[in-house]
Short mmCIF file of C-alpha atoms in Angstrom, two decimals:
data_model
loop_
_atom_site.label_atom_id
_atom_site.label_comp_id
_atom_site.label_asym_id
_atom_site.label_seq_id
_atom_site.Cartn_x
_atom_site.Cartn_y
_atom_site.Cartn_z
CA UNK A 1 -57.50 -0.41 9.36
CA UNK A 2 -58.77 2.44 7.19
CA UNK A 3 -56.55 3.08 4.20
CA UNK A 4 -55.28 6.57 3.45
CA UNK A 5 -55.68 8.06 0.00
CA UNK A 6 -52.19 6.76 -0.74
CA UNK A 7 -53.57 3.30 -1.47
CA UNK A 8 -56.14 4.54 -4.01
CA UNK A 9 -53.79 6.97 -5.72
CA UNK A 10 -51.01 4.40 -5.84
CA UNK A 11 -53.32 2.02 -7.73
CA UNK A 12 -54.43 4.84 -9.99
CA UNK A 13 -50.84 5.72 -10.79
CA UNK A 14 -50.02 2.13 -11.69
CA UNK A 15 -52.97 1.57 -14.00
CA UNK A 16 -52.87 4.93 -15.77
CA UNK A 17 -49.13 4.83 -16.46
CA UNK A 18 -48.83 5.22 -20.27
CA UNK A 19 -45.78 2.95 -20.30
CA UNK A 20 -47.81 0.20 -18.62
CA UNK A 21 -50.80 0.69 -20.94
CA UNK A 22 -48.63 0.32 -24.04
CA UNK A 23 -46.10 -2.36 -23.04
CA UNK A 24 -48.20 -4.16 -20.46
CA UNK A 25 -51.53 -4.24 -22.26
CA UNK A 26 -51.34 -3.31 -25.96
CA UNK A 27 -48.02 -5.01 -26.70
CA UNK A 28 -48.99 -8.17 -24.80
CA UNK A 29 -52.41 -8.22 -26.49
CA UNK A 30 -50.66 -8.18 -29.85
CA UNK A 31 -48.83 -11.38 -28.85
CA UNK A 32 -52.07 -12.92 -27.54
CA UNK A 33 -53.55 -12.35 -30.99
CA UNK A 34 -50.46 -13.91 -32.55
CA UNK A 35 -50.79 -16.93 -30.24
CA UNK A 36 -54.45 -17.48 -31.08
CA UNK A 37 -54.46 -16.65 -34.77
CA UNK A 38 -50.97 -17.68 -35.91
CA UNK A 39 -49.09 -19.96 -33.51
CA UNK A 40 -52.07 -22.14 -32.54
CA UNK A 41 -52.89 -22.90 -36.17
CA UNK A 42 -53.10 -26.66 -36.77
CA UNK A 43 -52.91 -27.64 -33.09
CA UNK A 44 -55.33 -30.53 -32.43
CA UNK A 45 -58.30 -29.49 -30.28
CA UNK A 46 -57.37 -31.95 -27.49
CA UNK A 47 -54.06 -30.16 -26.99
CA UNK A 48 -55.38 -26.61 -27.18
CA UNK A 49 -55.68 -26.21 -23.39
CA UNK A 50 -51.94 -27.00 -23.07
CA UNK A 51 -51.16 -24.40 -25.71
CA UNK A 52 -53.28 -21.82 -23.89
CA UNK A 53 -51.66 -22.76 -20.56
CA UNK A 54 -48.08 -22.52 -21.81
CA UNK A 55 -48.69 -19.39 -23.93
CA UNK A 56 -50.43 -17.70 -21.00
CA UNK A 57 -47.57 -18.63 -18.66
CA UNK A 58 -44.94 -17.28 -21.03
CA UNK A 59 -46.76 -14.05 -21.90
CA UNK A 60 -47.65 -13.52 -18.25
CA UNK A 61 -43.99 -13.32 -17.25
CA UNK A 62 -43.34 -10.81 -20.04
CA UNK A 63 -46.37 -8.80 -18.95
CA UNK A 64 -45.49 -8.96 -15.27
CA UNK A 65 -41.92 -7.99 -16.19
CA UNK A 66 -43.29 -4.84 -17.92
CA UNK A 67 -45.61 -4.12 -15.01
CA UNK A 68 -42.71 -4.47 -12.58
CA UNK A 69 -40.81 -1.76 -14.44
CA UNK A 70 -43.55 0.71 -13.38
CA UNK A 71 -43.35 -0.59 -9.82
CA UNK A 72 -39.55 -0.24 -9.72
CA UNK A 73 -39.65 3.34 -11.01
CA UNK A 74 -42.37 4.19 -8.49
CA UNK A 75 -40.21 2.84 -5.65
CA UNK A 76 -37.24 4.86 -6.81
CA UNK A 77 -39.24 8.05 -7.40
CA UNK A 78 -40.73 7.95 -3.92
CA UNK A 79 -37.71 6.71 -1.96
CA UNK A 80 -36.92 10.11 -0.40
CA UNK A 81 -40.42 11.50 0.04
CA UNK A 82 -41.16 8.33 2.01
CA UNK A 83 -38.67 9.42 4.69
CA UNK A 84 -40.62 12.62 5.37
CA UNK A 85 -44.07 11.17 4.89
CA UNK A 86 -43.56 8.24 7.27
CA UNK A 87 -42.38 10.63 10.01
CA UNK A 88 -44.59 13.68 9.70
CA UNK A 89 -47.88 12.43 8.25
CA UNK A 90 -50.36 9.80 9.36
CA UNK A 91 -48.81 7.31 6.92
CA UNK A 92 -46.45 5.74 9.47
CA UNK A 93 -43.86 3.18 8.28
CA UNK A 94 -46.08 0.16 9.00
CA UNK A 95 -49.07 1.70 7.29
CA UNK A 96 -46.97 2.77 4.33
CA UNK A 97 -45.53 -0.70 3.92
CA UNK A 98 -48.97 -2.31 4.07
CA UNK A 99 -50.57 0.14 1.63
CA UNK A 100 -47.63 0.08 -0.75
CA UNK A 101 -47.42 -3.72 -0.67
CA UNK A 102 -51.15 -4.28 -1.09
CA UNK A 103 -51.58 -1.72 -3.87
CA UNK A 104 -48.65 -3.20 -5.81
CA UNK A 105 -49.78 -6.81 -5.29
CA UNK A 106 -53.35 -5.89 -6.24
CA UNK A 107 -52.07 -4.12 -9.34
CA UNK A 108 -50.01 -7.13 -10.43
CA UNK A 109 -52.84 -9.59 -9.69
CA UNK A 110 -55.50 -7.52 -11.46
CA UNK A 111 -53.13 -7.14 -14.37
CA UNK A 112 -52.68 -10.94 -14.51
CA UNK A 113 -56.47 -11.23 -14.51
CA UNK A 114 -56.74 -8.79 -17.41
CA UNK A 115 -54.18 -10.77 -19.44
CA UNK A 116 -55.98 -14.01 -18.63
CA UNK A 117 -59.34 -12.50 -19.68
CA UNK A 118 -57.85 -11.30 -22.96
CA UNK A 119 -56.35 -14.75 -23.55
CA UNK A 120 -59.56 -16.66 -22.95
CA UNK A 121 -61.69 -14.21 -24.94
CA UNK A 122 -59.28 -14.17 -27.89
CA UNK A 123 -59.04 -17.97 -28.06
CA UNK A 124 -62.84 -18.16 -27.79
CA UNK A 125 -63.25 -15.76 -30.67
CA UNK A 126 -60.89 -17.89 -32.80
CA UNK A 127 -61.87 -21.44 -31.76
CA UNK A 128 -65.35 -20.98 -30.28
CA UNK A 129 -64.42 -22.69 -27.02
CA UNK A 130 -63.65 -21.41 -23.52
CA UNK A 131 -60.26 -22.72 -22.41
CA UNK A 132 -60.56 -22.26 -18.67
CA UNK A 133 -57.99 -23.27 -16.03
CA UNK A 134 -58.45 -26.71 -14.43
CA UNK A 135 -57.36 -25.42 -11.01
CA UNK A 136 -58.46 -21.77 -10.77
CA UNK A 137 -57.64 -21.49 -7.06
CA UNK A 138 -54.16 -22.87 -7.64
CA UNK A 139 -53.73 -20.41 -10.50
CA UNK A 140 -54.77 -17.50 -8.26
CA UNK A 141 -52.35 -18.72 -5.59
CA UNK A 142 -49.50 -18.94 -8.12
CA UNK A 143 -50.37 -15.44 -9.38
CA UNK A 144 -50.23 -14.02 -5.84
CA UNK A 145 -46.88 -15.74 -5.20
CA UNK A 146 -45.56 -14.32 -8.49
CA UNK A 147 -46.77 -10.83 -7.58
CA UNK A 148 -45.11 -11.03 -4.15
CA UNK A 149 -41.87 -12.17 -5.73
CA UNK A 150 -41.90 -9.35 -8.29
CA UNK A 151 -42.71 -6.76 -5.62
CA UNK A 152 -39.77 -7.81 -3.46
CA UNK A 153 -37.46 -8.30 -6.43
CA UNK A 154 -38.14 -4.76 -7.73
CA UNK A 155 -37.79 -3.28 -4.25
CA UNK A 156 -34.50 -5.09 -3.75
CA UNK A 157 -33.12 -3.82 -7.08
CA UNK A 158 -34.13 -0.22 -6.43
CA UNK A 159 -32.62 -0.08 -2.97
CA UNK A 160 -29.49 -1.80 -4.27
CA UNK A 161 -29.05 1.16 -6.67
CA UNK A 162 -29.59 3.57 -3.78
CA UNK A 163 -26.97 1.74 -1.72
CA UNK A 164 -24.55 1.93 -4.63
CA UNK A 165 -25.21 5.68 -4.73
CA UNK A 166 -25.52 5.28 -8.49
CA UNK A 167 -28.69 7.09 -9.59
CA UNK A 168 -27.69 6.78 -13.25
CA UNK A 169 -28.15 3.03 -12.90
CA UNK A 170 -31.79 3.42 -11.87
CA UNK A 171 -33.02 3.51 -15.47
CA UNK A 172 -31.19 0.31 -16.31
CA UNK A 173 -32.07 -1.52 -13.13
CA UNK A 174 -35.77 -0.74 -13.55
CA UNK A 175 -35.75 -2.87 -16.69
CA UNK A 176 -33.99 -5.88 -15.13
CA UNK A 177 -37.28 -7.71 -14.37
CA UNK A 178 -38.30 -7.30 -18.01
CA UNK A 179 -34.90 -8.49 -19.27
CA UNK A 180 -35.05 -11.58 -17.07
CA UNK A 181 -38.60 -12.20 -18.31
CA UNK A 182 -37.33 -12.29 -21.87
CA UNK A 183 -34.58 -14.68 -20.80
CA UNK A 184 -37.19 -16.98 -19.30
CA UNK A 185 -39.26 -16.63 -22.50
CA UNK A 186 -36.44 -18.55 -24.21
CA UNK A 187 -37.93 -21.64 -22.51
CA UNK A 188 -40.01 -22.07 -25.67
CA UNK A 189 -36.82 -23.25 -27.40
CA UNK A 190 -34.20 -23.86 -24.69
CA UNK A 191 -34.32 -26.70 -22.19
CA UNK A 192 -33.11 -25.24 -18.88
CA UNK A 193 -32.91 -28.67 -17.19
CA UNK A 194 -32.37 -28.42 -13.46
CA UNK A 195 -31.49 -24.71 -13.83
CA UNK A 196 -35.22 -24.08 -14.19
CA UNK A 197 -35.44 -24.07 -10.37
CA UNK A 198 -32.98 -21.22 -10.00
CA UNK A 199 -34.79 -18.99 -12.51
CA UNK A 200 -37.77 -17.45 -10.69
CA UNK A 201 -39.31 -16.26 -13.93
CA UNK A 202 -39.31 -19.82 -15.34
CA UNK A 203 -40.85 -20.99 -12.09
CA UNK A 204 -43.69 -18.48 -12.51
CA UNK A 205 -44.52 -19.65 -16.03
CA UNK A 206 -44.20 -23.31 -15.01
CA UNK A 207 -46.57 -22.92 -12.09
CA UNK A 208 -49.05 -21.01 -14.23
CA UNK A 209 -48.97 -23.84 -16.79
CA UNK A 210 -49.32 -26.47 -14.10
CA UNK A 211 -52.40 -24.95 -12.46
CA UNK A 212 -53.93 -24.11 -15.82
CA UNK A 213 -53.68 -27.65 -17.21
CA UNK A 214 -52.98 -29.82 -14.14
CA UNK A 215 -50.16 -31.35 -16.20
CA UNK A 216 -46.53 -31.27 -15.09
CA UNK A 217 -44.65 -28.37 -16.73
CA UNK A 218 -41.58 -28.92 -18.91
CA UNK A 219 -38.09 -27.90 -17.83
CA UNK A 220 -37.91 -25.85 -21.02
CA UNK A 221 -37.86 -26.41 -24.80
CA UNK A 222 -41.64 -26.25 -24.68
CA UNK A 223 -42.03 -26.76 -28.42
CA UNK A 224 -39.63 -29.74 -28.55
CA UNK A 225 -41.07 -31.39 -25.45
CA UNK A 226 -44.58 -30.80 -26.75
CA UNK A 227 -43.68 -32.68 -29.94
CA UNK A 228 -42.24 -35.51 -27.83
CA UNK A 229 -45.54 -35.70 -25.96
CA UNK A 230 -47.52 -35.94 -29.19
CA UNK A 231 -45.13 -38.64 -30.45
CA UNK A 232 -45.54 -40.59 -27.18
CA UNK A 233 -41.95 -39.98 -26.09
CA UNK A 234 -41.08 -38.94 -22.52
CA UNK A 235 -40.53 -35.19 -22.21
CA UNK A 236 -38.38 -33.56 -19.53
CA UNK A 237 -40.68 -32.47 -16.68
CA UNK A 238 -40.20 -30.02 -13.81
CA UNK A 239 -41.64 -30.91 -10.43
CA UNK A 240 -44.51 -28.50 -9.51
CA UNK A 241 -44.03 -28.92 -5.74
CA UNK A 242 -40.32 -28.23 -6.03
CA UNK A 243 -41.19 -25.22 -8.21
CA UNK A 244 -43.45 -23.78 -5.48
CA UNK A 245 -40.74 -24.37 -2.87
CA UNK A 246 -38.08 -22.76 -5.10
CA UNK A 247 -40.29 -19.70 -5.71
CA UNK A 248 -40.94 -19.38 -1.96
CA UNK A 249 -37.18 -19.51 -1.33
CA UNK A 250 -36.71 -16.73 -3.90
CA UNK A 251 -39.37 -14.68 -2.11
CA UNK A 252 -37.56 -15.21 1.18
CA UNK A 253 -34.18 -14.23 -0.27
CA UNK A 254 -35.56 -11.07 -1.92
CA UNK A 255 -37.49 -10.20 1.24
CA UNK A 256 -34.41 -10.49 3.46
CA UNK A 257 -32.21 -8.54 1.02
CA UNK A 258 -34.88 -5.83 0.58
CA UNK A 259 -35.11 -5.46 4.35
CA UNK A 260 -31.33 -5.15 4.70
CA UNK A 261 -31.03 -2.72 1.78
CA UNK A 262 -33.90 -0.51 2.97
CA UNK A 263 -32.38 -0.30 6.44
CA UNK A 264 -28.91 0.49 5.10
CA UNK A 265 -30.31 3.13 2.71
CA UNK A 266 -31.27 5.27 5.72
CA UNK A 267 -27.63 6.31 5.93
CA UNK A 268 -27.73 7.87 2.46
CA UNK A 269 -28.66 11.50 2.02
CA UNK A 270 -30.90 12.92 -0.66
CA UNK A 271 -28.02 15.05 -1.93
CA UNK A 272 -25.99 11.95 -2.84
CA UNK A 273 -28.63 10.82 -5.33
CA UNK A 274 -29.96 14.07 -6.73
CA UNK A 275 -28.48 13.67 -10.23
CA UNK A 276 -31.99 12.64 -11.20
CA UNK B 1 -40.15 25.18 19.87
CA UNK B 2 -37.58 23.75 17.48
CA UNK B 3 -34.25 23.07 19.11
CA UNK B 4 -31.13 21.98 17.26
CA UNK B 5 -28.23 20.65 19.24
CA UNK B 6 -24.69 20.21 17.86
CA UNK B 7 -25.92 19.21 14.40
CA UNK B 8 -23.31 18.12 11.87
CA UNK B 9 -24.01 17.00 8.31
CA UNK B 10 -21.77 15.88 5.48
CA UNK B 11 -22.64 14.19 2.21
CA UNK B 12 -21.64 10.62 1.62
CA UNK B 13 -17.96 9.82 1.82
CA UNK B 14 -16.87 13.48 1.84
CA UNK B 15 -15.26 14.47 5.10
CA UNK B 16 -15.96 18.19 4.76
CA UNK B 17 -18.90 19.23 6.92
CA UNK B 18 -21.80 20.96 5.20
CA UNK B 19 -23.46 21.88 8.50
CA UNK B 20 -20.96 22.56 11.26
CA UNK B 21 -22.00 21.99 14.87
CA UNK B 22 -25.24 23.90 14.65
CA UNK B 23 -26.93 24.91 17.89
CA UNK B 24 -30.12 26.94 17.74
CA UNK B 25 -33.57 27.44 19.19
CA UNK B 26 -36.50 28.69 17.16
CA UNK B 27 -39.50 29.73 19.24
CA UNK B 28 -40.99 32.37 16.96
CA UNK B 29 -41.13 33.25 13.28
CA UNK B 30 -37.57 33.49 12.06
CA UNK B 31 -35.83 34.58 8.89
CA UNK B 32 -32.83 32.42 8.08
CA UNK B 33 -30.72 34.75 5.99
CA UNK B 34 -27.75 33.44 4.05
CA UNK B 35 -26.21 33.40 0.60
CA UNK B 36 -26.73 30.52 -1.83
CA UNK B 37 -24.74 27.47 -0.79
CA UNK B 38 -24.70 28.43 2.91
CA UNK B 39 -26.49 25.20 3.89
CA UNK B 40 -30.02 26.55 4.47
CA UNK B 41 -31.76 23.95 2.30
CA UNK B 42 -29.56 21.19 3.71
CA UNK B 43 -30.60 22.25 7.22
CA UNK B 44 -34.28 22.04 6.21
CA UNK B 45 -33.79 18.70 4.49
CA UNK B 46 -32.08 17.38 7.61
CA UNK B 47 -34.97 18.52 9.81
CA UNK B 48 -37.37 16.81 7.37
CA UNK B 49 -35.37 13.56 7.49
CA UNK B 50 -34.20 13.60 3.85
CA UNK B 51 -30.57 14.31 4.64
CA UNK B 52 -28.72 12.15 7.10
CA UNK B 53 -26.98 13.84 10.01
CA UNK B 54 -23.68 12.49 11.24
CA UNK B 55 -24.21 13.82 14.77
CA UNK B 56 -26.50 16.01 16.83
CA UNK B 57 -30.14 16.08 17.77
CA UNK B 58 -33.24 17.93 16.64
CA UNK B 59 -36.12 18.40 19.07
CA UNK B 60 -39.60 19.78 18.67
CA UNK B 61 -41.22 20.66 22.00
CA UNK B 62 -38.55 18.48 23.67
CA UNK B 63 -39.39 15.44 21.54
CA UNK B 64 -36.42 13.99 19.67
CA UNK B 65 -37.32 13.91 15.96
CA UNK B 66 -35.45 10.61 15.55
CA UNK B 67 -38.24 8.97 17.54
CA UNK B 68 -41.10 10.62 15.63
CA UNK B 69 -43.04 8.41 13.19
CA UNK B 70 -46.53 8.79 11.75
CA UNK B 71 -47.18 12.13 13.49
CA UNK B 72 -49.02 14.71 11.39
CA UNK B 73 -49.12 18.22 12.81
CA UNK B 74 -45.45 18.44 13.72
CA UNK B 75 -43.69 19.74 10.60
CA UNK B 76 -44.81 21.00 7.21
CA UNK B 77 -42.46 22.31 4.55
CA UNK B 78 -42.40 23.60 1.00
CA UNK B 79 -39.40 21.48 -0.03
CA UNK B 80 -40.23 19.87 -3.43
CA UNK B 81 -38.58 16.52 -2.60
CA UNK B 82 -41.13 15.71 0.09
CA UNK B 83 -43.95 15.82 -2.48
CA UNK B 84 -42.56 13.00 -4.63
CA UNK B 85 -44.53 10.19 -3.05
CA UNK B 86 -46.55 9.51 -6.19
CA UNK B 87 -46.48 10.85 -9.71
CA UNK B 88 -49.94 12.44 -9.90
CA UNK B 89 -51.52 15.58 -11.29
CA UNK B 90 -51.32 18.58 -8.97
CA UNK B 91 -54.93 18.35 -7.79
CA UNK B 92 -54.66 14.72 -6.71
CA UNK B 93 -51.23 15.29 -5.21
CA UNK B 94 -52.69 18.12 -3.13
CA UNK B 95 -55.64 15.90 -2.15
CA UNK B 96 -53.22 13.12 -1.13
CA UNK B 97 -50.98 15.34 1.00
CA UNK B 98 -53.87 17.13 2.68
CA UNK B 99 -55.24 13.71 3.62
CA UNK B 100 -51.84 12.57 4.94
CA UNK B 101 -51.37 15.83 6.88
CA UNK B 102 -54.91 15.46 8.26
CA UNK B 103 -55.58 18.94 6.90
CA UNK B 104 -58.23 20.79 4.95
CA UNK B 105 -58.07 20.33 1.20
CA UNK B 106 -60.49 23.21 0.58
CA UNK B 107 -58.21 25.58 2.49
CA UNK B 108 -55.29 24.53 0.28
CA UNK B 109 -57.42 25.00 -2.82
CA UNK B 110 -58.54 28.46 -1.71
CA UNK B 111 -54.90 29.49 -1.12
CA UNK B 112 -53.98 28.18 -4.56
CA UNK B 113 -56.92 30.08 -6.05
CA UNK B 114 -55.77 33.27 -4.30
CA UNK B 115 -52.39 32.86 -5.97
CA UNK B 116 -53.94 32.23 -9.37
CA UNK B 117 -53.91 28.43 -9.58
CA UNK B 118 -57.48 27.25 -10.15
CA UNK B 119 -58.79 23.78 -9.38
CA UNK B 120 -59.33 23.13 -13.09
CA UNK B 121 -55.76 24.14 -13.86
CA UNK B 122 -54.35 21.89 -11.12
CA UNK B 123 -56.30 18.92 -12.48
CA UNK B 124 -54.67 19.33 -15.89
CA UNK B 125 -51.04 19.70 -14.79
CA UNK B 126 -48.45 17.51 -13.18
CA UNK B 127 -45.91 19.30 -10.95
CA UNK B 128 -43.16 19.15 -13.58
CA UNK B 129 -45.48 20.84 -16.09
CA UNK B 130 -45.84 23.94 -13.90
CA UNK B 131 -43.61 26.96 -14.37
CA UNK B 132 -40.99 27.55 -11.66
CA UNK B 133 -43.18 30.23 -10.03
CA UNK B 134 -46.32 28.09 -10.17
CA UNK B 135 -44.44 25.16 -8.68
CA UNK B 136 -43.25 27.39 -5.84
CA UNK B 137 -46.83 28.58 -5.20
CA UNK B 138 -48.05 24.97 -5.23
CA UNK B 139 -45.56 23.85 -2.60
CA UNK B 140 -45.99 27.05 -0.52
CA UNK B 141 -49.77 26.61 -0.49
CA UNK B 142 -49.60 23.00 0.71
CA UNK B 143 -47.21 24.01 3.50
CA UNK B 144 -49.48 26.92 4.45
CA UNK B 145 -52.63 24.79 4.49
CA UNK B 146 -51.08 21.87 6.38
CA UNK B 147 -51.70 21.81 10.13
CA UNK B 148 -48.26 21.85 11.79
CA UNK B 149 -46.49 23.41 14.75
CA UNK B 150 -43.35 24.16 12.73
CA UNK B 151 -43.39 25.24 9.09
CA UNK B 152 -40.26 25.43 7.00
CA UNK B 153 -40.26 27.66 3.93
CA UNK B 154 -37.23 27.36 1.70
CA UNK B 155 -36.85 30.42 -0.57
CA UNK B 156 -40.65 30.84 -0.83
CA UNK B 157 -40.41 34.13 -2.76
CA UNK B 158 -38.16 32.83 -5.52
CA UNK B 159 -39.70 33.20 -9.01
CA UNK B 160 -42.78 35.02 -7.67
CA UNK B 161 -43.94 38.33 -9.12
CA UNK B 162 -44.14 41.37 -6.76
CA UNK B 163 -47.93 41.12 -6.26
CA UNK B 164 -47.70 37.48 -5.23
CA UNK B 165 -44.72 38.22 -3.00
CA UNK B 166 -46.86 40.74 -1.10
CA UNK B 167 -49.75 38.30 -0.89
CA UNK B 168 -47.41 35.62 0.47
CA UNK B 169 -46.09 38.03 3.10
CA UNK B 170 -49.69 38.61 4.24
CA UNK B 171 -50.27 34.86 4.47
CA UNK B 172 -47.05 34.30 6.42
CA UNK B 173 -47.89 37.12 8.84
CA UNK B 174 -51.33 35.59 9.50
CA UNK B 175 -49.89 32.11 10.08
CA UNK B 176 -49.97 30.89 13.69
CA UNK B 177 -47.25 28.23 13.43
CA UNK B 178 -43.57 28.86 14.13
CA UNK B 179 -42.15 29.61 10.69
CA UNK B 180 -38.53 29.35 9.68
CA UNK B 181 -38.08 31.02 6.34
CA UNK B 182 -34.80 30.65 4.52
CA UNK B 183 -33.82 33.24 1.97
CA UNK B 184 -30.85 35.12 0.55
CA UNK B 185 -33.00 38.20 -0.15
CA UNK B 186 -32.42 40.99 2.39
CA UNK B 187 -35.35 43.18 1.26
CA UNK B 188 -37.54 41.05 3.53
CA UNK B 189 -36.10 42.72 6.63
CA UNK B 190 -38.08 45.82 5.65
CA UNK B 191 -41.30 43.79 5.57
CA UNK B 192 -41.31 41.16 8.33
CA UNK B 193 -40.70 43.51 11.24
CA UNK B 194 -42.01 41.27 14.01
CA UNK B 195 -39.75 38.35 13.10
CA UNK B 196 -36.35 37.20 14.37
CA UNK B 197 -33.32 36.85 12.11
CA UNK B 198 -30.54 34.29 12.15
CA UNK B 199 -27.71 34.36 9.64
CA UNK B 200 -26.23 31.33 7.97
CA UNK B 201 -22.81 31.33 6.33
CA UNK B 202 -20.73 28.34 5.29
CA UNK B 203 -22.71 25.82 7.29
CA UNK B 204 -22.77 27.84 10.52
CA UNK B 205 -25.50 29.84 12.21
CA UNK B 206 -24.79 33.32 13.56
CA UNK B 207 -26.81 35.28 16.04
CA UNK B 208 -30.41 35.83 16.74
CA UNK B 209 -31.58 39.39 16.26
CA UNK B 210 -34.95 40.94 15.76
CA UNK B 211 -35.77 42.26 12.30
CA UNK B 212 -36.54 45.67 13.88
CA UNK B 213 -32.92 45.90 15.04
CA UNK B 214 -31.71 45.03 11.58
CA UNK B 215 -34.04 47.07 9.43
CA UNK B 216 -31.90 50.22 9.58
CA UNK B 217 -28.54 48.55 10.12
CA UNK B 218 -25.33 48.70 8.09
CA UNK B 219 -22.76 46.15 7.06
CA UNK B 220 -19.01 46.69 7.30
CA UNK B 221 -16.32 44.23 6.31
CA UNK B 222 -14.38 44.22 9.53
CA UNK B 223 -14.70 43.18 13.17
CA UNK B 224 -16.45 46.21 14.61
CA UNK B 225 -16.48 46.88 18.36
CA UNK B 226 -20.03 47.01 19.74
CA UNK B 227 -21.54 45.50 16.58
CA UNK B 228 -25.01 43.94 16.68
CA UNK B 229 -23.46 40.84 15.17
CA UNK B 230 -20.10 39.80 13.78
CA UNK B 231 -19.82 36.98 11.26
CA UNK B 232 -16.43 35.39 10.94
CA UNK B 233 -15.82 32.45 8.62
CA UNK B 234 -12.72 31.29 6.70
CA UNK B 235 -13.95 33.22 3.64
CA UNK B 236 -15.54 36.37 5.01
CA UNK B 237 -15.57 38.67 8.03
CA UNK B 238 -18.22 41.34 8.49
CA UNK B 239 -20.16 43.12 11.19
CA UNK B 240 -23.68 44.43 11.30
CA UNK B 241 -23.78 47.78 13.03
CA UNK B 242 -26.20 50.55 13.89
CA UNK B 243 -23.89 53.42 12.96
CA UNK B 244 -24.36 54.76 9.42
CA UNK B 245 -21.16 53.33 8.07
CA UNK B 246 -20.54 50.85 5.24
CA UNK B 247 -23.60 49.78 3.23
CA UNK B 248 -27.24 49.51 4.45
CA UNK B 249 -28.00 45.79 4.89
CA UNK B 250 -31.37 45.96 3.16
CA UNK B 251 -29.71 47.46 0.06
CA UNK B 252 -27.77 44.29 -0.59
CA UNK B 253 -30.94 42.70 -2.00
CA UNK B 254 -29.13 39.36 -1.95
CA UNK B 255 -26.58 38.17 0.61
CA UNK B 256 -24.64 36.60 -2.27
CA UNK B 257 -23.11 40.07 -2.78
CA UNK B 258 -21.37 39.82 0.58
CA UNK B 259 -18.74 37.57 -0.99
CA UNK B 260 -18.36 39.82 -4.02
CA UNK B 261 -17.83 42.92 -1.93
CA UNK B 262 -15.71 41.34 0.81
#
């Protein structure tokens, strides 16, 4: 299938969004520098890969949360033009869905790659060693799963706002992925226990850590559990297989809800949401 | 041909109908004349699929629009909401839509150029950074350049200066597609003499006359025997007549005055 120009311009719009460049790249890079030059100070060399793995996992969810804000606003902005375009241009509904999905997934995956590259390069410049993932293919797979989840999650939120006929909520709802990312970031200090499986953002960081280090991720309280590990005590681990299954279930739930919401939104006229 | 059959539209949970049982056939260039708030834009948005109808059917060449998907060449329009697919600069947005319409980007650019929007200018501006008139030209030009059997122009002359209005009239006259042009400005009936006219008041369509018949007609606020057309709604009653009585229709400039004078 030959892509229309929608695919290329959609990618362009994502990457050149000033909001994304500041919050997704510059802001996250600041924290990468903090991780390498401040937080990793005094960590024994043998443990550095675990630090890189957990820091990358945590910053990745913040970064993906920021990137998803752009995706959510794009979905909202285009929600009415899509009705015309899918009827009266060559971008039929199937083609639109494929191009929109692929451009958003590619954007989120390339973004993850950029963050990873910055991480590895920054730690190399500080410690003179390349801290590369032990299971790169697994890491790529986890990144793709994360991107699919965030795509469907953002889509579901946007169409939920449309169904509510509450355009004023669109600004708030666009930031929900970022807010949940910050909640999951609390895993540095808070042990989520079994609740880690119902928080998709924790699942993303756990899987990233697992494939980066090939060590079981913690259920939370990363700092505390890390200390336990150093002191030869047993930390509280999350099961990686169960984490993959839980994330897939989340993807399924968001996919089904998105489908239902998109279908139901057809009954809502442009005029009902034109406050924007 | 665009055929509308018993079309009703209301917004959301409101019970009041915005478009009330509209039946019409458009087989040549037509002026849709009506005051602001008559439902002209809503009718266009409904044809374009942005506004949801509660009943009725819309056909183009006997094909039900509900069953049309992924078909360029059927409808083009200058309605701003249909151009919100991506948030790009004007040049790239034009490039995107010309690709999606399977149409000629260079033709669109030459029309823009004719109306004073250069390629360099379009590359520097996003649609929201254009003035109201420039934005209107931008959307008009895409609709003009797009290949389509039916073209909908919603208030295409609004915010344009007189020279550009004349240029746009030339472009519309040259156009081969069936055009439906909505406006509240009655001066157009002195210009588009080969077109048809349909009136729209309070969500209803009235009549189908030729512009030639209307160009030297008068408007009286009463039911007039033998009138070319009588419009009767809950808020206003008037007739369009040939006899020199009342006020010349073209002198109204805007049909909004009908309510003021009624």
